[in-house]
Every structure is written in structure tokens, then in C-alpha cells.
């Protein structure tokens, strides 16, 4: 699903953010990306959704070579990737609904469907009742959940999250983590960047560690106290899935945009 | 997203942007309104002056004034001779008495000036209507030579050719048109620059939103569309204000048309439908051009 081949990223001035990374994340896997601040986690994530371009090497995401993808195709790549940013990136003058419904609007869904899809996504993160609130009226945790709802609204094939629990209290962190694990259970590939070693050790899963831009370890960890997801699995999943148009493969996905 | 949905979205977002940046939007709209109004004034003046020239051309004559005391029979003979020339449509002999009567009719309050002088104060004349010349411009060479011949004749005191001053008026119209075009282009350039600045400012204010739109998979068309429509709307609104302003000014001047020859010359007709459409399209094009120029090198 995500493949890095000898990828390096140099910033202007010659500073190396990433050096010769080669690894592969199969479809449906949950991967923790960890390392100290400045290790290159955020840069690596940005390379996946083409916010940054590698200086060397090739990156293949869902069969598409991101390094050489034509600019006109980048939006279609991004529609298959949900991204949760560390700083949420919510628009303060837009309501929760408006913040979440960017993608349905881009896809040209009618207002009623946009609202239904946004409602489903917000319901998934427990914020359906705050659709008309503005971000500044929400707590940090709620804002984080809105950002997650926006990332999940298209039921993406890949979910990328950059320190999604960094600003949250332990209970809320656990809740958010559980949400990511639930999403992963339904087949979405999840790449979660965090420097929270305790969470990683408790949950387990594959852990890729960066140090000064280099991949220093890539291991499978058994969780000491993994969250129980049974309750989540008992939920009526039909209600949880946003009602976006289905792709030919049957997986909900964006239709072709004729506006490009 | 189909085109109709996209356009609906662009217009909605553009209207929101206009509302949010109300003051700078008004500035851009007024700039384009002022430039198009000034350009429109020249267009209007040029249209009306051209119309006046056309009307006058239909009435233009060459008047050959004869020496005083030219006997009526001689006047008739000269008229008959003039009628023989090629390019002459008609010749109307006007005797000294007829000229005096015409003066009294035209200027009743001044009629005392031409009374009781013992001899006719006004000369007899031949009013020569010339055949239409191609494009109504200069006389054919042979006709000009024919008029020169009349000027040299001993029976003639003066030849007054209306077309001389008509040509001067035509030159004036061309100058008005040229100045208007040049001034309009300069002002339109300023308006485009203003709109470009406003759009760039709007894009800057929306930078965060634009980056998010891009990250969730919006195409450049989707991102830039609202800004293009915003420029277009500013241009159309500015042009609309310009046309309305011109119409108001036209009405004011037109109301004085009976009292002032200048007013009559400048405000006989308002702009035609095509010209109004041209002004609106010019405004729209300027707005769109401003938006495109502002976002052309902008990474947004």
C-alpha cells in the first residue's frame, strides 16, 4: 500500500530530513511511526500525501508513484488519504459541519448528502451534536476529533495521523487511539506518528522508528494492554460508514472529478 | 463535481468573499467604475458628436456669395451654370431680398439691422448642395478645383464651404475618441491592478483554508474558481455602476439640450445596447484578468 524505496529528503541548505529510507506498509496494516522530535516523522508523512517531494528515491502509494505523479493527479491521490494534523488545521470561521464537509463539497455531493455524510462522520467521533459549533467553542480534544472526522469522512484507504494524541489527556488519547484502531479493523491502512512510547508499548502493532532521518528499527510489538475493540465491533457499522458513492470495487470512494 | 455545481459553488464563495472583504471589494469595484465611467464619457461624447456630424453632413452646403448689386438675372444665369457641374446635386439661387427676408425670419429681434439701409445689406448667393462624396470625407479633386474656379471669378465675393468646418469637427471627434481610448486603457490598467491586488489579498486571507482544500484533494480549478468569479463580479459590478452613472449624467445633460448647443451635441442619444454590452464585457474582462494575473504566479 505504501512503499518507500531509498527515499531521502534534503531541505534547502542541504539539511537532511530523511536519509535513504526503504520500507513497505501492506494494505490494512496499523503502523506506529516513532522517534524524537526532529527525527523526520512529519516529513515522512508529508511525502506520502505529496505535500513534500522526495529529493531522492521513489514512493509508491496505492500503486501510484507519488514522486512523479503529475500535478493534476495529486488531488485524486489525496482523496484516498485521510490526514489528521498535529495542529488540527480547522478553519476558525467555519462551523464544525463546514470543516468536516470539505471533501463531500469538492466531490459535488448535494447539500442534503453532504449534511448526512458529515453527520455520520461526526457521529463516529461522538460529535454529531456539535455540527453547528465553531472550532473555538470546542475543547482541544473535540477539535482533534473534528479533524479526525474530516479525515475519515471519505472512508479513506489510508489514514495518516501526526501526533494525534499529543495535546490530549490520557483518557481522551485512549479514546482517539481506539477510534484509529476501529478504523483499521475495517480495512484502512493506518500510519500514526507519535513519540509516546507508553502508548505504543501498551497497544502493540508494527513500530517504525526514525532517528535523525534514518530508519533505525522496524519491529512488531506485542501490546501489554491493547484496547478492547469488541464493543466497537458490535456497533452497527452501516451507521458508522459515511454514505459516499461507491467505487467500482465496491469500496466507498470519490467519483472522478470532472471539474479538473 | 459537474460544471453547474462548480459554478454555483464558485459564485457562492465569491459572494461570501466579497462580503467578507467588503471595503477592499468596494475599492476595486469603484476603481473599475471610475475608469469605465471616464472611458464611457468619451465613448458617449464620441457617439453623439459622430451622430451630429452625420446629421450636419446631410445638411451641408457650399454657399457662393456674389458681389453686391449683382442683378437677379445674372444670379439666375450663374445658378444655371453651376447646375451643369458634375457632383452638384442642386443649386438654389438666393437673391439679396430673399436673404434679407430670411435674416428677418431667423432673427426677428435683429430685423431692424437690415431695414432702412437704402440698399440691400446682404449679398445674393448660390446655395450649392453637393452630391454625397464617398464616406462623406474630402471633396473629389475636380470638385475642389471647380470651387476654386468660382472663388477666382469676378462676380463672386466669397465661397463658404460648410465641409471645411465639418472636417474640423470630425478631427475633433477623432481626437476625443483617441483621448478617451488612451485614458480608458490607462485607467482600466489601474483597475486591473487594483482588482489583482484585492484578489491577492483575499487569497492571502484565505491561505489557510486554501491549503486545507488542497490537502483534502481539491483541484486547482476548484480552489481558484471562486477567486476568478470574484474578480469577474467586481468587474461586472464596476461596469454596472459606470453605465448607471453615465446614464444619470446623460439625463442631466440631455435635459439642457434645448438650452445649450454643446449639451445637444453631446447628449442627443445614450449608448446603444451593443455599447452597453461592450462596457459590461470590458468590466468583466478586466476583473477576470485581474484575478488571473493575481493568481498566475501565486502558489496560493
XYZ file of N, CA and C in Angstrom, chain A residues 49 75 78-79 85 89-91 93-94 102-103 105-108 150 257-260, chain B residues 1-2 5 9 12-13 20 206 208-209 211-219 221-222:
126
model
N 1.501 12.068 1.201
C 0.382 12.726 0.514
C 0.850 13.897 -0.358
N -4.605 15.821 -6.501
C -5.863 15.849 -5.733
C -6.515 14.474 -5.610
N -4.787 12.484 -3.002
C -5.101 12.967 -1.655
C -6.500 12.568 -1.195
N -7.395 12.388 -2.153
C -8.755 11.998 -1.761
C -8.801 10.575 -1.206
N -3.843 16.278 11.237
C -2.656 17.064 11.525
C -2.506 17.294 13.034
N -5.618 21.947 12.072
C -5.886 22.711 10.836
C -7.388 22.836 10.561
N -8.087 23.341 11.521
C -9.507 23.651 11.328
C -9.630 25.135 11.010
N -10.635 25.484 10.243
C -10.859 26.892 9.906
C -11.769 27.488 10.971
N -13.394 30.222 11.211
C -14.640 30.910 10.861
C -15.647 29.983 10.174
N -15.333 28.728 10.139
C -16.270 27.745 9.585
C -16.800 26.876 10.718
N -15.674 19.499 3.671
C -14.908 19.976 2.513
C -14.907 18.959 1.383
N -14.549 17.727 1.729
C -14.408 16.728 0.671
C -15.735 16.417 -0.022
N -18.085 18.352 -0.488
C -18.381 19.517 -1.331
C -17.519 19.466 -2.601
N -16.256 19.132 -2.414
C -15.360 19.030 -3.573
C -15.878 17.973 -4.545
N -16.417 16.901 -3.980
C -16.900 15.810 -4.816
C -18.242 16.132 -5.458
N -18.823 17.247 -5.075
C -20.046 17.693 -5.725
C -21.303 17.037 -5.199
N -13.034 14.768 9.745
C -12.747 15.273 8.397
C -11.883 14.271 7.627
N -13.560 13.425 -10.608
C -13.910 14.850 -10.625
C -13.808 15.355 -12.058
N -14.926 15.828 -12.566
C -14.931 16.324 -13.945
C -14.521 17.771 -14.021
N -14.319 18.375 -12.853
C -14.009 19.811 -12.869
C -12.537 20.069 -13.125
N -11.702 19.039 -13.022
C -10.270 19.297 -13.154
C -9.909 19.659 -14.588
N -17.630 16.647 -9.357
C -18.427 17.873 -9.376
C -18.606 18.333 -10.825
N -19.879 18.468 -11.228
C -20.061 18.923 -12.604
C -19.943 20.452 -12.687
N -22.551 22.602 -10.800
C -22.322 22.596 -9.353
C -21.113 23.466 -9.024
N -21.020 26.787 -6.715
C -20.096 26.894 -5.580
C -19.205 28.125 -5.728
N -21.177 31.283 -4.992
C -21.499 31.405 -3.569
C -20.258 31.842 -2.781
N -19.137 31.181 -3.058
C -17.906 31.519 -2.344
C -17.446 32.938 -2.693
N -17.014 39.457 2.881
C -16.020 39.449 3.967
C -15.005 40.573 3.777
N -7.248 33.859 2.820
C -7.827 32.514 2.788
C -6.749 31.444 2.674
N -4.978 29.709 4.661
C -5.109 28.510 5.489
C -6.183 27.574 4.916
N -7.290 28.178 4.573
C -8.394 27.389 4.016
C -7.989 26.749 2.685
N -4.984 25.927 1.767
C -4.050 24.811 1.988
C -4.807 23.563 2.418
N -5.861 23.749 3.211
C -6.653 22.587 3.636
C -7.427 22.009 2.462
N -8.000 22.887 1.674
C -8.719 22.414 0.476
C -7.793 21.564 -0.390
N -6.559 22.067 -0.526
C -5.601 21.341 -1.365
C -5.263 19.982 -0.748
N -5.129 19.969 0.561
C -4.741 18.714 1.220
C -5.861 17.676 1.227
N -7.106 18.134 1.173
C -8.183 17.138 1.141
C -8.535 16.740 -0.299
N -7.793 17.291 -1.267
C -7.957 16.795 -2.629
C -8.720 17.709 -3.569
N -8.759 19.000 -3.259
C -9.431 19.922 -4.191
C -8.505 20.192 -5.375
N -9.094 20.286 -6.553
C -8.307 20.596 -7.745
C -8.018 22.095 -7.781
N -8.665 24.039 -10.156
C -9.870 24.669 -10.719
C -10.848 24.997 -9.593
N -11.019 24.060 -8.699
C -11.943 24.241 -7.573
C -11.442 25.332 -6.625
